[in-house]
Amino acid sequence: MLAAVGIGIALRQAATLDCRGAPVLSTTSNETGTEQTMMDQEIDGELFRSLDERPPDPRRIRQLIERGANVNAKDKDGYSVLWHSLAIGHAQRAIIELLVEGGANIDQEKDVLLGDACVHAPLSDVAFEVIVYLLRLGANPNLVVYENTLLPLDFVEHFCSCYAKWCEEGREGYSEALEYMSAIATLLRDAGAKRASELATEGFSRDLLKP
């Protein structure tokens, strides 16, 4: 975990940032319209809880998938299994790949997941490889994150500026975080990512940038 104490400050300083935590877990019926049995609901609930562990156990998650856990289930707030695999900052590429192999529909979520991965990048030392994976799947790095008008690169470069400032002030423990976050910013730039202000000057409508 990189500079976990300071990231709370960085998040609060980001303009219009609304970084939501993991919601209370409660599974719903699946999208086919049929009601799940109590056993199905319990297995899905176990999957959500397993994903929210720090770190999640791949063997446990595989067992739940083999027992029939719905990898496309959503909690009562509408957050998906894939969202939970990223939301608390303990994302692992192996876990995401395991869910995708089990049938999780990542094509519908990859753009949103990329934004989530960037927002939570300071809380995870494996965010870089997760972002690489999502970009290779074709995730769009220029879609707004959540309800904000900010793009993934806005968040990442904001974290870079915070870490750079704290390094200049002589605070300890932020040089590694700055190097790590700068590598993510370079990765996004290489994939065509831009800041919202840059796209605005190029005449892009923010409405076109929404997922």
Tab-separated table of C-alpha atoms in Angstrom:
chain	number	residue	atom	x	y	z
A	1	MET	CA	0.000	0.000	0.000
A	2	LEU	CA	1.539	3.283	-1.082
A	3	ALA	CA	1.309	6.376	1.089
A	4	ALA	CA	-2.037	5.277	2.487
A	5	VAL	CA	-2.164	8.020	5.101
A	6	GLY	CA	-1.636	10.840	2.644
A	7	ILE	CA	-4.090	9.619	0.059
A	8	GLY	CA	-7.045	10.704	2.171
A	9	ILE	CA	-5.756	14.258	1.909
A	10	ALA	CA	-5.156	13.933	-1.829
A	11	LEU	CA	-8.651	12.623	-2.433
A	12	ARG	CA	-10.266	15.464	-0.496
A	13	GLN	CA	-8.266	18.029	-2.439
A	14	ALA	CA	-9.326	16.779	-5.883
A	15	ALA	CA	-11.944	19.070	-7.418
A	16	THR	CA	-15.488	17.640	-7.444
A	17	LEU	CA	-14.133	14.306	-6.248
A	18	ASP	CA	-16.697	11.861	-4.892
A	19	CYS	CA	-14.744	8.767	-3.931
A	20	ARG	CA	-17.324	6.378	-2.598
A	21	GLY	CA	-16.411	3.519	-0.324
A	22	ALA	CA	-17.688	-0.007	-0.612
A	23	PRO	CA	-21.446	-0.199	-0.027
A	24	VAL	CA	-23.230	-2.446	2.415
A	25	LEU	CA	-23.413	-5.834	0.787
A	26	SER	CA	-26.662	-7.434	-0.187
A	27	THR	CA	-27.209	-9.468	-3.333
A	28	THR	CA	-30.190	-9.015	-5.595
A	29	SER	CA	-31.931	-11.251	-8.081
A	30	ASN	CA	-30.023	-11.837	-11.292
A	31	GLU	CA	-30.914	-10.120	-14.560
A	32	THR	CA	-32.883	-13.021	-16.041
A	33	GLY	CA	-35.838	-11.953	-13.915
A	34	THR	CA	-36.036	-15.248	-12.012
A	35	GLU	CA	-35.724	-15.224	-8.260
A	36	GLN	CA	-32.624	-16.765	-6.774
A	37	THR	CA	-32.965	-19.460	-4.167
A	38	MET	CA	-31.789	-18.730	-0.649
A	39	MET	CA	-28.781	-20.947	-1.296
A	40	ASP	CA	-27.865	-18.959	-4.413
A	41	GLN	CA	-28.142	-15.714	-2.468
A	42	GLU	CA	-25.899	-17.068	0.284
A	43	ILE	CA	-23.245	-18.144	-2.237
A	44	ASP	CA	-23.370	-14.759	-3.966
A	45	GLY	CA	-23.095	-13.018	-0.602
A	46	GLU	CA	-20.042	-15.131	0.219
A	47	LEU	CA	-18.502	-14.070	-3.080
A	48	PHE	CA	-18.996	-10.380	-2.271
A	49	ARG	CA	-17.536	-10.851	1.209
A	50	SER	CA	-14.562	-12.788	-0.155
A	51	LEU	CA	-13.821	-10.025	-2.654
A	52	ASP	CA	-13.897	-7.435	0.129
A	53	GLU	CA	-11.268	-9.262	2.171
A	54	ARG	CA	-7.769	-7.780	2.252
A	55	PRO	CA	-6.384	-9.408	0.237
A	56	PRO	CA	-9.000	-11.657	-1.378
A	57	ASP	CA	-8.169	-15.358	-1.547
A	58	PRO	CA	-8.162	-16.607	-5.183
A	59	ARG	CA	-8.709	-20.206	-4.068
A	60	ARG	CA	-11.804	-19.262	-2.091
A	61	ILE	CA	-13.201	-17.239	-4.972
A	62	ARG	CA	-12.595	-20.090	-7.408
A	63	GLN	CA	-14.421	-22.469	-5.067
A	64	LEU	CA	-17.426	-20.138	-4.892
A	65	ILE	CA	-17.528	-19.806	-8.685
A	66	GLU	CA	-17.404	-23.595	-9.022
A	67	ARG	CA	-20.275	-23.826	-6.515
A	68	GLY	CA	-22.371	-21.605	-8.774
A	69	ALA	CA	-21.827	-18.076	-7.442
A	70	ASN	CA	-23.172	-15.503	-9.901
A	71	VAL	CA	-20.155	-13.535	-11.158
A	72	ASN	CA	-22.533	-10.964	-12.671
A	73	ALA	CA	-24.500	-10.405	-9.451
A	74	LYS	CA	-25.013	-6.912	-8.064
A	75	ASP	CA	-25.464	-5.749	-4.500
A	76	LYS	CA	-28.484	-3.789	-3.320
A	77	ASP	CA	-26.842	-0.524	-4.400
A	78	GLY	CA	-26.253	-1.795	-7.920
A	79	TYR	CA	-22.513	-2.428	-7.615
A	80	SER	CA	-21.254	-5.494	-9.450
A	81	VAL	CA	-18.942	-8.324	-8.473
A	82	LEU	CA	-16.246	-6.829	-10.722
A	83	TRP	CA	-16.703	-3.428	-9.047
A	84	HIS	CA	-16.096	-5.026	-5.649
A	85	SER	CA	-12.925	-6.621	-6.982
A	86	LEU	CA	-11.519	-3.103	-7.447
A	87	ALA	CA	-13.356	-0.797	-5.095
A	88	ILE	CA	-11.424	-1.045	-1.872
A	89	GLY	CA	-8.019	-0.669	-3.462
A	90	HIS	CA	-6.891	-4.280	-3.188
A	91	ALA	CA	-7.404	-5.177	-6.851
A	92	GLN	CA	-5.471	-8.095	-8.202
A	93	ARG	CA	-5.266	-8.882	-11.881
A	94	ALA	CA	-5.467	-12.599	-11.081
A	95	ILE	CA	-8.785	-12.079	-9.280
A	96	ILE	CA	-10.270	-10.091	-12.153
A	97	GLU	CA	-9.116	-12.682	-14.680
A	98	LEU	CA	-10.606	-15.420	-12.505
A	99	LEU	CA	-13.987	-13.656	-12.500
A	100	VAL	CA	-13.822	-13.096	-16.264
A	101	GLU	CA	-12.974	-16.765	-16.840
A	102	GLY	CA	-16.005	-17.581	-14.717
A	103	GLY	CA	-18.266	-15.545	-16.997
A	104	ALA	CA	-18.135	-12.007	-15.618
A	105	ASN	CA	-19.156	-9.588	-18.363
A	106	ILE	CA	-16.175	-7.270	-18.296
A	107	ASP	CA	-16.960	-5.778	-21.727
A	108	GLN	CA	-19.896	-3.902	-20.189
A	109	GLU	CA	-17.817	-2.613	-17.279
A	110	LYS	CA	-14.223	-2.209	-18.443
A	111	ASP	CA	-14.512	1.570	-18.956
A	112	VAL	CA	-15.973	2.153	-15.496
A	113	LEU	CA	-13.523	-0.291	-13.944
A	114	LEU	CA	-10.604	1.597	-15.467
A	115	GLY	CA	-11.819	4.788	-13.832
A	116	ASP	CA	-12.221	2.997	-10.499
A	117	ALA	CA	-8.737	1.494	-10.770
A	118	CYS	CA	-7.232	4.936	-11.365
A	119	VAL	CA	-9.143	6.543	-8.488
A	120	HIS	CA	-7.992	3.820	-6.091
A	121	ALA	CA	-4.489	3.445	-7.521
A	122	PRO	CA	-2.758	5.071	-4.488
A	123	LEU	CA	-4.260	2.379	-2.253
A	124	SER	CA	-2.890	-0.549	-4.240
A	125	ASP	CA	0.592	-1.598	-5.280
A	126	VAL	CA	-0.813	-3.752	-8.091
A	127	ALA	CA	-2.998	-1.107	-9.742
A	128	PHE	CA	-0.500	-0.665	-12.567
A	129	GLU	CA	-0.919	-4.208	-13.887
A	130	VAL	CA	-4.711	-4.019	-13.483
A	131	ILE	CA	-4.783	-0.816	-15.541
A	132	VAL	CA	-2.547	-2.434	-18.176
A	133	TYR	CA	-4.978	-5.363	-18.354
A	134	LEU	CA	-8.045	-3.140	-18.741
A	135	LEU	CA	-6.388	-0.979	-21.398
A	136	ARG	CA	-5.442	-4.089	-23.369
A	137	LEU	CA	-9.094	-5.119	-23.263
A	138	GLY	CA	-9.914	-1.802	-24.933
A	139	ALA	CA	-11.091	0.246	-21.955
A	140	ASN	CA	-11.583	3.903	-22.857
A	141	PRO	CA	-9.330	6.150	-20.744
A	142	ASN	CA	-11.272	9.280	-21.678
A	143	LEU	CA	-14.632	8.661	-20.004
A	144	VAL	CA	-15.720	10.601	-16.943
A	145	VAL	CA	-15.435	8.883	-13.584
A	146	TYR	CA	-18.638	8.446	-11.583
A	147	GLU	CA	-20.832	11.553	-11.606
A	148	ASN	CA	-17.831	13.821	-11.955
A	149	THR	CA	-16.553	15.802	-14.905
A	150	LEU	CA	-13.063	14.439	-14.230
A	151	LEU	CA	-11.292	11.774	-16.274
A	152	PRO	CA	-8.954	9.017	-15.037
A	153	LEU	CA	-5.867	11.056	-15.914
A	154	ASP	CA	-7.186	14.007	-13.873
A	155	PHE	CA	-7.135	11.842	-10.764
A	156	VAL	CA	-3.774	10.226	-11.417
A	157	GLU	CA	-1.980	13.467	-12.243
A	158	HIS	CA	-3.591	15.113	-9.216
A	159	PHE	CA	-2.105	12.391	-7.020
A	160	CYS	CA	1.250	12.986	-8.729
A	161	SER	CA	1.103	16.695	-7.933
A	162	CYS	CA	0.237	15.998	-4.281
A	163	TYR	CA	3.089	13.525	-3.893
A	164	ALA	CA	5.532	15.873	-5.657
A	165	LYS	CA	4.571	18.703	-3.298
A	166	TRP	CA	4.965	16.523	-0.223
A	167	CYS	CA	8.362	15.299	-1.453
A	168	GLU	CA	9.458	18.928	-1.891
A	169	GLU	CA	8.318	19.631	1.651
A	170	GLY	CA	10.609	16.875	2.875
A	171	ARG	CA	7.898	14.474	3.956
A	172	GLU	CA	9.094	10.892	4.085
A	173	GLY	CA	7.539	7.947	2.265
A	174	TYR	CA	6.206	9.704	-0.823
A	175	SER	CA	9.036	9.415	-3.346
A	176	GLU	CA	8.151	5.809	-4.174
A	177	ALA	CA	4.473	6.715	-4.420
A	178	LEU	CA	5.311	9.566	-6.795
A	179	GLU	CA	7.379	7.285	-9.015
A	180	TYR	CA	4.611	4.671	-9.070
A	181	MET	CA	1.836	7.145	-9.831
A	182	SER	CA	3.942	8.834	-12.512
A	183	ALA	CA	4.340	5.456	-14.229
A	184	ILE	CA	0.547	5.086	-14.286
A	185	ALA	CA	0.178	8.585	-15.707
A	186	THR	CA	2.656	7.715	-18.473
A	187	LEU	CA	0.778	4.484	-19.156
A	188	LEU	CA	-2.491	6.388	-19.547
A	189	ARG	CA	-0.904	9.060	-21.734
A	190	ASP	CA	0.551	6.362	-23.998
A	191	ALA	CA	-2.961	4.907	-24.322
A	192	GLY	CA	-4.317	8.274	-25.476
A	193	ALA	CA	-5.638	9.524	-22.159
A	194	LYS	CA	-6.083	13.255	-21.677
A	195	ARG	CA	-7.293	15.570	-18.963
A	196	ALA	CA	-10.833	16.910	-19.159
A	197	SER	CA	-9.510	20.420	-19.745
A	198	GLU	CA	-7.447	19.209	-22.695
A	199	LEU	CA	-10.400	17.533	-24.357
A	200	ALA	CA	-12.527	20.611	-23.735
A	201	THR	CA	-10.050	22.774	-25.646
A	202	GLU	CA	-10.237	20.289	-28.510
A	203	GLY	CA	-13.983	20.797	-28.761
A	204	PHE	CA	-15.163	17.546	-27.206
A	205	SER	CA	-18.508	17.737	-25.441
A	206	ARG	CA	-18.482	16.373	-21.911
A	207	ASP	CA	-21.737	14.612	-22.715
A	208	LEU	CA	-19.841	12.524	-25.257
A	209	LEU	CA	-17.368	11.448	-22.593
A	210	LYS	CA	-19.942	9.858	-20.312
A	211	PRO	CA	-20.099	6.045	-20.143
